[in-house]
CSV table of C-alpha atoms in Angstrom, one decimal:
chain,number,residue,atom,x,y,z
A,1,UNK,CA,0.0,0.0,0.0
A,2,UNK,CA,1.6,3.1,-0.8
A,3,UNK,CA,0.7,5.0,2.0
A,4,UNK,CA,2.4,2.8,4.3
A,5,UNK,CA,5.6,3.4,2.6
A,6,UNK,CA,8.6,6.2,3.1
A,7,UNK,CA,7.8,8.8,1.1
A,8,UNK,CA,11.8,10.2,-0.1
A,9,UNK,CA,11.0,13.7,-2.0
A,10,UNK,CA,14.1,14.8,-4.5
A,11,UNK,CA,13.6,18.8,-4.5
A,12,UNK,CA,15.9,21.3,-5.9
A,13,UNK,CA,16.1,24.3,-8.2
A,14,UNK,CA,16.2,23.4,-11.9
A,15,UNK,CA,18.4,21.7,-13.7
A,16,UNK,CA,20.6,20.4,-10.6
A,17,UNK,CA,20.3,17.3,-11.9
A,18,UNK,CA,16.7,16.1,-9.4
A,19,UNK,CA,15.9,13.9,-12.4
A,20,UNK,CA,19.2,12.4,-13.0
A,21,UNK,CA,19.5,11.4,-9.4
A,22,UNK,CA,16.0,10.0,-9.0
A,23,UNK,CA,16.8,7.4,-12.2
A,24,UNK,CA,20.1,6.4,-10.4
A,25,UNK,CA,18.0,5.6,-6.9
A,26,UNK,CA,15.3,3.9,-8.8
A,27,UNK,CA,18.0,2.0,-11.1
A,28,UNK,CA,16.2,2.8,-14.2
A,29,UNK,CA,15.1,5.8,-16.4
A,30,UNK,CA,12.0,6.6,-15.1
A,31,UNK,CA,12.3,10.3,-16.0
A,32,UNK,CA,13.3,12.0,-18.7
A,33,UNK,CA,16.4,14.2,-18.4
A,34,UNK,CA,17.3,17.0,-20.0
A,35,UNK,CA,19.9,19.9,-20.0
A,36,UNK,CA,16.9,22.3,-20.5
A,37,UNK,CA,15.6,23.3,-17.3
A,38,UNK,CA,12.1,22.8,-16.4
A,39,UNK,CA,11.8,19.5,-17.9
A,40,UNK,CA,9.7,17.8,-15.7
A,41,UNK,CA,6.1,19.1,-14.9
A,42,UNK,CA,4.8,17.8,-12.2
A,43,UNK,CA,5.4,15.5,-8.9
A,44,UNK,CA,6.4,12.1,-10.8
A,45,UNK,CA,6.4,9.4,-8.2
A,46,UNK,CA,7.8,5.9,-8.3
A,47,UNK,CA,7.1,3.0,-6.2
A,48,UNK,CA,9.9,0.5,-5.6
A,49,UNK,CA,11.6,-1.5,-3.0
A,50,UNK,CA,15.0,0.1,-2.5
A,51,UNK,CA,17.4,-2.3,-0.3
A,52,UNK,CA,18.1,-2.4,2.9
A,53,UNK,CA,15.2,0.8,3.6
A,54,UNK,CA,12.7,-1.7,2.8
A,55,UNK,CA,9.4,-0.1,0.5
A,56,UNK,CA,9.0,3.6,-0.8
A,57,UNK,CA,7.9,6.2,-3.0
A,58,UNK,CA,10.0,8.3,-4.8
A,59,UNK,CA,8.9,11.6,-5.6
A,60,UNK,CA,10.4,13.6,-8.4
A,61,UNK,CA,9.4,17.6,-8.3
A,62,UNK,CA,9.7,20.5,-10.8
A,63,UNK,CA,12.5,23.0,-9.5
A,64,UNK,CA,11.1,25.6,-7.5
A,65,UNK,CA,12.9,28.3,-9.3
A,66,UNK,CA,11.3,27.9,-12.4
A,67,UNK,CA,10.4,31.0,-14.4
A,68,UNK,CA,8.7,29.2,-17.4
A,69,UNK,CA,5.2,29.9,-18.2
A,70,UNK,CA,3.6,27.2,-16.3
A,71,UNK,CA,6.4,27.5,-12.9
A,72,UNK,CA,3.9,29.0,-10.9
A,73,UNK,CA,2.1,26.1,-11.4
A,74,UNK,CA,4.8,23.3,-11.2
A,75,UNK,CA,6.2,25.7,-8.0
A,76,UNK,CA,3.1,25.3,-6.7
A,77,UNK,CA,2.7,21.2,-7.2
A,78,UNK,CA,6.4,20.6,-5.4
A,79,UNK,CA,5.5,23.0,-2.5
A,80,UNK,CA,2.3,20.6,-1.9
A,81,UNK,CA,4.2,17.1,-2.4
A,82,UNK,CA,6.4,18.3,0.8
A,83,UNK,CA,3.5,17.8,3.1
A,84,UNK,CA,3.6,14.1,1.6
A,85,UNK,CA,7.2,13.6,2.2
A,86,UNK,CA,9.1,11.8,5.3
A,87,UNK,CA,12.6,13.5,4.1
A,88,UNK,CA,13.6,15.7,1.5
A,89,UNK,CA,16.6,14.8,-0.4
A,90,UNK,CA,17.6,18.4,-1.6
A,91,UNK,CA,19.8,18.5,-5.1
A,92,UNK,CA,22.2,21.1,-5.2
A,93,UNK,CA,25.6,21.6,-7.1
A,94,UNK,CA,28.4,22.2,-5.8
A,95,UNK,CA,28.9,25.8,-4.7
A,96,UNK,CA,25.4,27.0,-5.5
A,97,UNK,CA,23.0,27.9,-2.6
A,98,UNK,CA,20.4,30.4,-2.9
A,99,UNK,CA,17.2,31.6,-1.0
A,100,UNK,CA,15.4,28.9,-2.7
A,101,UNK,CA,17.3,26.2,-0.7
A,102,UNK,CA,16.8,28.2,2.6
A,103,UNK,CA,12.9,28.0,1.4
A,104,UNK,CA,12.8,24.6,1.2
A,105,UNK,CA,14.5,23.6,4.3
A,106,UNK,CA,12.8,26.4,6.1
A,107,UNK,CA,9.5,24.5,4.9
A,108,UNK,CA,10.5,21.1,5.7
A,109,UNK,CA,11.7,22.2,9.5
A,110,UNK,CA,8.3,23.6,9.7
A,111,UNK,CA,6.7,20.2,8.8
A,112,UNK,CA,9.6,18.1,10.9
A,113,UNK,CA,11.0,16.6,8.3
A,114,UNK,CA,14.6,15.7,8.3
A,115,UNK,CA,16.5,17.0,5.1
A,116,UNK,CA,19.8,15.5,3.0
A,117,UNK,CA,21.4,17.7,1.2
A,118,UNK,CA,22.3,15.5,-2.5
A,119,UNK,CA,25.8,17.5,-3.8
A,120,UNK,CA,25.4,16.4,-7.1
A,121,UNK,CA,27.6,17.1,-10.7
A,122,UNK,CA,31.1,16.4,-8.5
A,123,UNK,CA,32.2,15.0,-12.0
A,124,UNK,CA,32.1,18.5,-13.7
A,125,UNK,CA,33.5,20.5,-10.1
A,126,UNK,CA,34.0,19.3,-6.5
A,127,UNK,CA,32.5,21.4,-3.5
A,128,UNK,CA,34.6,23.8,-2.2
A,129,UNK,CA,35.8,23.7,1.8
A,130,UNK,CA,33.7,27.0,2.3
A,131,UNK,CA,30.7,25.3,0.9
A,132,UNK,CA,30.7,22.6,2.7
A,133,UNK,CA,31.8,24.3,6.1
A,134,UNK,CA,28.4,26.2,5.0
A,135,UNK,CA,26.1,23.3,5.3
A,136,UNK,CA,28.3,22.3,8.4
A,137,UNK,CA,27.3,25.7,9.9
A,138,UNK,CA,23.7,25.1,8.9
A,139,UNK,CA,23.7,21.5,10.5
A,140,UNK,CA,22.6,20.1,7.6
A,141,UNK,CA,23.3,16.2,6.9
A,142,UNK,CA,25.1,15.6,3.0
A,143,UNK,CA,26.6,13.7,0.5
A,144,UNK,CA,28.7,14.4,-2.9
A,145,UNK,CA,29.0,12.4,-5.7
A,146,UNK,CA,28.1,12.1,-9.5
A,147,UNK,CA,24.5,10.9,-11.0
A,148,UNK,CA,26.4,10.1,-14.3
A,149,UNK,CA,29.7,9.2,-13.2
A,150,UNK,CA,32.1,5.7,-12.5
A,151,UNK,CA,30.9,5.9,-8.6
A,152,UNK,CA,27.5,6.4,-9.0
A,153,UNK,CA,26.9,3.3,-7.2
A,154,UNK,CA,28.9,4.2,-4.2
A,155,UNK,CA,26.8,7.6,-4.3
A,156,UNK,CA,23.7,5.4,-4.3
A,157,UNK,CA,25.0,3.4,-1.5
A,158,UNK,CA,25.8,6.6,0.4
A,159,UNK,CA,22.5,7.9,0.2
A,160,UNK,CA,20.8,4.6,1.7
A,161,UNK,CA,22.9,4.9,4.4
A,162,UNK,CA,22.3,8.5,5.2
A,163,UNK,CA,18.6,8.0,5.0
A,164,UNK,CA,18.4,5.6,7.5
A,165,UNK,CA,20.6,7.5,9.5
A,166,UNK,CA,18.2,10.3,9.4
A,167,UNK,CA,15.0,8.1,10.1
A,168,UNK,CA,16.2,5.9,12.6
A,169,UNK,CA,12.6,4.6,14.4
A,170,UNK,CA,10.7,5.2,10.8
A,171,UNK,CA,8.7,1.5,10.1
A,172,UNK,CA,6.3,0.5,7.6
A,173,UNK,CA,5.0,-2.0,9.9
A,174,UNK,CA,2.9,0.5,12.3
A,175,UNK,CA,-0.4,-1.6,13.5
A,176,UNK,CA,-4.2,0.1,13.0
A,177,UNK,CA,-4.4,-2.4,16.2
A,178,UNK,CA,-2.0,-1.1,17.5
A,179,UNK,CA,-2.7,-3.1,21.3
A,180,UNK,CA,-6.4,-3.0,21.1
A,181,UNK,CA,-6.9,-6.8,21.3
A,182,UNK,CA,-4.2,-9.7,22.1
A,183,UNK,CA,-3.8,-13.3,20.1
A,184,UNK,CA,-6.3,-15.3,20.2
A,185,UNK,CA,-9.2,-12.4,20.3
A,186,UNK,CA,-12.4,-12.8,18.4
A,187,UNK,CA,-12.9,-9.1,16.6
A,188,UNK,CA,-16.0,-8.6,14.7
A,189,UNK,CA,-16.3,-6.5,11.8
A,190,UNK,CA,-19.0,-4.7,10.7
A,191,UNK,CA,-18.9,-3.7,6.6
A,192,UNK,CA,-21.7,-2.3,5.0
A,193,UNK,CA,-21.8,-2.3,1.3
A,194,UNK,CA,-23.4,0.8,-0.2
A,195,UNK,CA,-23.1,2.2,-3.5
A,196,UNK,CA,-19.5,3.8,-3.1
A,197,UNK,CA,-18.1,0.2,-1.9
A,198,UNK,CA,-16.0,-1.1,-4.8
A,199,UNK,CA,-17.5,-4.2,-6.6
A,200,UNK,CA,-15.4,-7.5,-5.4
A,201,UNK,CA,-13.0,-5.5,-3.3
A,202,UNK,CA,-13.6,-4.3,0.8
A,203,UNK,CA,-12.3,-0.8,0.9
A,204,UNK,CA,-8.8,-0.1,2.6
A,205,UNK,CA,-9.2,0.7,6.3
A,206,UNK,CA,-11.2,-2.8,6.3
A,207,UNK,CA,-8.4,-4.6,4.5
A,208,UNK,CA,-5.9,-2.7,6.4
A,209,UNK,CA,-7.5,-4.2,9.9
A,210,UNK,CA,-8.1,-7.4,9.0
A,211,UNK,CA,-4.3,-7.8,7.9
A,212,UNK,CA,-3.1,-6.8,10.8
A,213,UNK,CA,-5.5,-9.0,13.2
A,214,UNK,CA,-4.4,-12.1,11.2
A,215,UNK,CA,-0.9,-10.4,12.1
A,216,UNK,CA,-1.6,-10.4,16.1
A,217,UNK,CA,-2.9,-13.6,16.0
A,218,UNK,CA,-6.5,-12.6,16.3
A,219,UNK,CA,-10.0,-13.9,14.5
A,220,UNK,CA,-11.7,-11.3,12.2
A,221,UNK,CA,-15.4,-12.4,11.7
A,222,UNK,CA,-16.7,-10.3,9.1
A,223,UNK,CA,-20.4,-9.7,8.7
A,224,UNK,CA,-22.9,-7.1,6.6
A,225,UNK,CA,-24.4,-4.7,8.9
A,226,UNK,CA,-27.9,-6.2,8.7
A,227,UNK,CA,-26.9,-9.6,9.1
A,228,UNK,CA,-24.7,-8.0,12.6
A,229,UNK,CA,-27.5,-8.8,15.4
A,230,UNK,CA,-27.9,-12.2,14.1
A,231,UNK,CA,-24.6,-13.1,13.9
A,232,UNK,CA,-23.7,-11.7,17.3
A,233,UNK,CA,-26.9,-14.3,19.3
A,234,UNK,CA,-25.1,-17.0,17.2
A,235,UNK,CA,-21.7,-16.6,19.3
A,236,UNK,CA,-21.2,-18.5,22.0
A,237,UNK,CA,-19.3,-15.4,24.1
A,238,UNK,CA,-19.2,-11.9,22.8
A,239,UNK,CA,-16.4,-11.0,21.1
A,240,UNK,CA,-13.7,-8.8,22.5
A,241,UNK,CA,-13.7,-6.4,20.0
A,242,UNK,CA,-16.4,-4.9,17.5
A,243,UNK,CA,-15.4,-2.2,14.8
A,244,UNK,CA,-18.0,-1.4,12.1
A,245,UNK,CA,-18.3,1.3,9.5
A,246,UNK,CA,-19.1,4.7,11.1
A,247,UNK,CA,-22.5,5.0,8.9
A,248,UNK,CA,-24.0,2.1,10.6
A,249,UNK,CA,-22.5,3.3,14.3
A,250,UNK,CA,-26.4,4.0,15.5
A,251,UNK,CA,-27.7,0.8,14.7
A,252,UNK,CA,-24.5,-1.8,15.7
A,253,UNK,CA,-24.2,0.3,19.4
A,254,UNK,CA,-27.5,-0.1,19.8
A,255,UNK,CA,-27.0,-3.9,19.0
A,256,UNK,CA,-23.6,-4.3,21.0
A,257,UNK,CA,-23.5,-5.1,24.7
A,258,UNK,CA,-22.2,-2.0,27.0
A,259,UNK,CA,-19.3,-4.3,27.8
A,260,UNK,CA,-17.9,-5.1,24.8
A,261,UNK,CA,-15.6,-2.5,23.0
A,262,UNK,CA,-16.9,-0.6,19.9
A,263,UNK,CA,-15.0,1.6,17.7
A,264,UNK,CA,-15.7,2.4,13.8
A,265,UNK,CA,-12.9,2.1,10.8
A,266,UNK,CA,-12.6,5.9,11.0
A,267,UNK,CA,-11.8,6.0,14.5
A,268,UNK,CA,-9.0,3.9,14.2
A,269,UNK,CA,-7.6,5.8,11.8
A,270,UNK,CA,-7.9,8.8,14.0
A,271,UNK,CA,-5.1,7.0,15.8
A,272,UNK,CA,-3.1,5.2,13.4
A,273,UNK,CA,-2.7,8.7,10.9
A,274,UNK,CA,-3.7,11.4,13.0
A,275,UNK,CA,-4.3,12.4,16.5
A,276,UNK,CA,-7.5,10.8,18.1
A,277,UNK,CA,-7.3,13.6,21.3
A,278,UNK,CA,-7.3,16.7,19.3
A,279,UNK,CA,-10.2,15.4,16.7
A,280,UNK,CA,-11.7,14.3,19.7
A,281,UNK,CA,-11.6,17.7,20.7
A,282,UNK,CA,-12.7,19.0,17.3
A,283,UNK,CA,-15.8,17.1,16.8
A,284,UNK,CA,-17.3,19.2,20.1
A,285,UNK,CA,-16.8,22.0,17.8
A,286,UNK,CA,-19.9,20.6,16.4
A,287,UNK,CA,-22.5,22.0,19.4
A,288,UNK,CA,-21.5,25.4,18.4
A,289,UNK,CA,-21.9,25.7,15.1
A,290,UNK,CA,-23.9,29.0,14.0
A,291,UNK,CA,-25.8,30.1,11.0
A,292,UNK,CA,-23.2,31.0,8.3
A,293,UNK,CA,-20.3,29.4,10.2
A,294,UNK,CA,-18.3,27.5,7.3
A,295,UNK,CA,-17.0,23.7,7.4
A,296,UNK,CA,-14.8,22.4,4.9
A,297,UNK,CA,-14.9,18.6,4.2
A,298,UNK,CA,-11.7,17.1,3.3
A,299,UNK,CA,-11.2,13.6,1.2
A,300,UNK,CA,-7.6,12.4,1.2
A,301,UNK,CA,-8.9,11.0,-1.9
A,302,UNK,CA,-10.3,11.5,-5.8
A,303,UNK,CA,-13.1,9.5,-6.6
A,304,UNK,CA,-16.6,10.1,-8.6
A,305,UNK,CA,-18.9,10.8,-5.5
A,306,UNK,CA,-21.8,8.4,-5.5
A,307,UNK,CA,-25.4,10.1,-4.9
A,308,UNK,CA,-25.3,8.8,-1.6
A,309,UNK,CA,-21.6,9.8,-1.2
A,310,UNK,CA,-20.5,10.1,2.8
A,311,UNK,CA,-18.3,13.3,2.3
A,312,UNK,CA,-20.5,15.2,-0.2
A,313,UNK,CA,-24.0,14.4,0.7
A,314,UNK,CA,-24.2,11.9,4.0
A,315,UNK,CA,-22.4,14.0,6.3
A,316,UNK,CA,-23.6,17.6,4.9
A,317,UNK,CA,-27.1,16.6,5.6
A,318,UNK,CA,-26.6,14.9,8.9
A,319,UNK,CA,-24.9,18.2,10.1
A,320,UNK,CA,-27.6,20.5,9.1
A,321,UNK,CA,-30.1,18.0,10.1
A,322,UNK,CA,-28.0,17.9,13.6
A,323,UNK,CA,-27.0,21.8,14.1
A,324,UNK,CA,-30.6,22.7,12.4
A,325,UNK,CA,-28.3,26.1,11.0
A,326,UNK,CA,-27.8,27.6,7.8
A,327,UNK,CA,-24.3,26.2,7.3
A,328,UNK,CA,-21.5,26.9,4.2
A,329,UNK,CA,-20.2,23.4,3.9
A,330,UNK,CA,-17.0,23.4,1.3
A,331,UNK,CA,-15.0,20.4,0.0
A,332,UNK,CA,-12.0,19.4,-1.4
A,333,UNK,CA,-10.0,16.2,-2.8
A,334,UNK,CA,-6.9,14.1,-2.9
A,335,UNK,CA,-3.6,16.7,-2.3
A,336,UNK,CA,-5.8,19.8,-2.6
A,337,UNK,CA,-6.0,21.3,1.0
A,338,UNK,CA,-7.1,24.8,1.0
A,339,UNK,CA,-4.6,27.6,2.0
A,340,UNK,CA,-7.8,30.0,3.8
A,341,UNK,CA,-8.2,27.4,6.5
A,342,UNK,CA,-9.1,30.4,9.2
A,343,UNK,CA,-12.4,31.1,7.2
A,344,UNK,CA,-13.6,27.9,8.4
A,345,UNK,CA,-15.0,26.7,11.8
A,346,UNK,CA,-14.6,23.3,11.8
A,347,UNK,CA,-12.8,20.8,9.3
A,348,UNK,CA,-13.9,17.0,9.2
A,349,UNK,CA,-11.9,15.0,7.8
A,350,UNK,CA,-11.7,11.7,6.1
A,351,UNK,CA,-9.8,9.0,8.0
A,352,UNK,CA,-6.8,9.5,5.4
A,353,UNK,CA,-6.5,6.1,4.8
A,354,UNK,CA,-4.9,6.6,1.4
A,355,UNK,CA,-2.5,9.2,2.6
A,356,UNK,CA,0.7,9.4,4.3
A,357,UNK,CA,0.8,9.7,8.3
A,358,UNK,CA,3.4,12.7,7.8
A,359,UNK,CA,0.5,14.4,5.3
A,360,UNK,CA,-2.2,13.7,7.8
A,361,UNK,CA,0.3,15.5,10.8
A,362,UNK,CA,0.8,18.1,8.3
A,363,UNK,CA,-3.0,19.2,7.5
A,364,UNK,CA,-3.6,18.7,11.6
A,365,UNK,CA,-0.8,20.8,12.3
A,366,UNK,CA,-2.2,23.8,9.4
A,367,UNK,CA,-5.8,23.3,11.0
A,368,UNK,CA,-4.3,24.4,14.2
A,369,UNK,CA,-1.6,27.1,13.5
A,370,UNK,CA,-4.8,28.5,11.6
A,371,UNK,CA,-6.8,28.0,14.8
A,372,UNK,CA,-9.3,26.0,13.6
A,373,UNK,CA,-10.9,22.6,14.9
A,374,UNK,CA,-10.1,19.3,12.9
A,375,UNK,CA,-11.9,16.2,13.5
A,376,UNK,CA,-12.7,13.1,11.0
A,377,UNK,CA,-15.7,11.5,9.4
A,378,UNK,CA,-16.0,8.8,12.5
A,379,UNK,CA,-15.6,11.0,15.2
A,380,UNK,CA,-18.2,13.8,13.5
A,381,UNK,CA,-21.0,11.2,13.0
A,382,UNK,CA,-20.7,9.5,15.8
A,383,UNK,CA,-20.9,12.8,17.9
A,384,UNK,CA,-24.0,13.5,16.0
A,385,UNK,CA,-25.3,9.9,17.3
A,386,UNK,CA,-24.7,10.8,21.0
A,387,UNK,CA,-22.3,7.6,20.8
A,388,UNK,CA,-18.4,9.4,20.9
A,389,UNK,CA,-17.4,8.2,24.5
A,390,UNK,CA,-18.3,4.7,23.5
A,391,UNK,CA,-16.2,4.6,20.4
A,392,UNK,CA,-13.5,5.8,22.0
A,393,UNK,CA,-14.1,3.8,25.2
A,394,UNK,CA,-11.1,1.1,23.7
A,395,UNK,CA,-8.5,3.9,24.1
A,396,UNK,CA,-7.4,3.8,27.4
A,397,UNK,CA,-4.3,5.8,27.2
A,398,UNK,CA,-5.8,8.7,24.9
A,399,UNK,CA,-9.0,9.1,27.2
């Protein structure tokens, strides 16, 4: 899942050689390089196992000094990957720094994201000792070598070794679980299948959880929403978990004894990508909503809403319904996040289940620099069902 995986970004001003560098990491041409600068046009991304880090993404972005007739635009597409990113290798040559470097680490300090500086081109001149004493002054982690050149694979190898080195605790192998049930536990899982469930498939959070209960050595009975009450007199002892889809939250808590833990797919996620205390705190936001106050719905990803689409129509109605107020209710998709975040009241968010954890910090982080409340689509609807305590009952340590 790509999500899941470290997300390396290649950034730099044009014509450093970003694309050159990306082909030797990923051991192939998967861009197309030129000596005219601005070739490439937009985040190119390339998914790959790259020994010993383990899975990634790398992310190829247009120089942010270009001046061409679409820059603003490309400019604007590399400023937006960084929120994606869990390090930025940045490409300089040697003996060239500029304001635009100083941009870009500013920006990734701001985000916490650890930053390499990639000396590349040594094969046409080696960095000078002032330059480098520079980037020693700046405390700022590099490496010199040559895309093109006879070492290029002890520049590779240089830059595996650095990155780990820089993302010491980072791990792919993070649990949704995460401590919520030991081996040997009976989870049931509730999965409604509407019209914006994908034909033959479950939808990721629900794969994701069932993965990693096989993982912890725990049973995952899986059941349809209106076959859930039956199901559960069949068992023999309740189970010690239940999770269900937060659209059908009502119903199953209304179905599921008071002493067997409940949680929703969403909520989860809340945890796993995001930060279940503060959208906790920003689904209370909720109460005081007033006529004309605005709330932006965010979806991590792109789809073709469905007419009875959660993000567009479900949750818009059940707010109004809710609040009973004349409310402004804005959206937006996939890496679009809107930079007028202090004209809104409240954001609810998706449970980000297609995005990066370091993306998800990032847009909780903007929320509340901006202050404005953030929560998710779980913890929203089930505040608006009078059932938020019980889903997030099975937290002990965040309660």
């Amino acid at each position: 899942m790509k999500s899941l995986r470290l997300h390396i970004g290649i950034m730099g001003r044009t014509n450093t050689g970003k694309s050159s560098f990306m082909n030797l990491i990923a051991g192939q041409d998967i861009v197309i390089t030129s000596s005219s600068a601005g070739t490439t046009t937009d985040v190119i991304e390339k998914v790959m196992e790259l020994a010993p880090i383990g899975p990634v993404v790398l992310l190829d972005t247009a120089g942010v000094d270009d001046v061409s007739l679409l820059g603003e635009k490309r400019i604007a597409s590399t400023q937006k990957a960084i929120a994606r990113m869990n390090i930025v290798a940045l490409v300089v040559e040697p003996d060239e720094w500029t304001d635009y470097e100083d941009e870009i680490i500013d920006k990734a300090k701001e985000n916490k994201i650890p930053v390499l500086i990639v000396i590349n081109k040594t094969d046409v001149k080696e960095p000078s000792v002032n330059f480098l004493s520079l980037l020693d002054v700046k405390k700022l982690s590099w490496i010199s070598g040559s895309s093109l050149e006879g070492d290029a694979e002890r520049f590779k190898s240089e830059f595996k070794t650095k990155i780990l080195s820089l993302l010491p605790e980072y791990s792919s192998n993070k649990s949704v679980i995460g401590g919520l049930c030991d081996s040997g536990a009976l989870v049931v899982l509730v999965v409604p299948l509407d019209l914006g469930a994908p034909v033959g498939r479950l939808i990721v959070p629900q794969v994701q959880v069932i993965r990693d209960l096989l993982d912890t050595g725990a049973s995952a009975l899986v059941v349809k929403d209106f076959e859930y009450e039956s199901v559960l007199k069949r068992l023999n002892t309740p189970p010690d978990l239940v999770i269900c889809d937060s659209q059908v939250i009502a119903r199953v808590a209304g179905s599921t004894p008071s002493d067997v833990p409940l949680t929703t797919f969403s909520v989860l996620f809340s945890r796993y990508k995001g930060d279940i205390v503060k959208q906790a705190r920003g689904a209370a936001i909720i109460e005081k909503l007033q006529d004309n106050d605005k709330v932006l719905i965010a979806e991590g990803c792109s789809h073709h809403p469905s007419e009875d689409d959660i993000g567009r129509v479900k949750i818009p109605n059940l707010l109004r319904k809710y609040t009973g107020k004349n409310l402004i209710i804005d959206t937006c998709a996939g890496h679009d996040f809107p930079s007028n975040l202090r004209e809104y009241k409240l954001i609810i968010h998706c449970g980000g289940c297609v995005m990066t954890e370091q993306e998800m910090t990032v847009r909780i982080n903007e929320a509340e620099k901006n202050g404005v409340a953030i929560t998710n689509y779980g913890m929203a609807i089930s505040a608006m069902q009078g059932v938020l305590k019980r889903v997030l009952s099975p937290f002990k340590m965040e309660n």
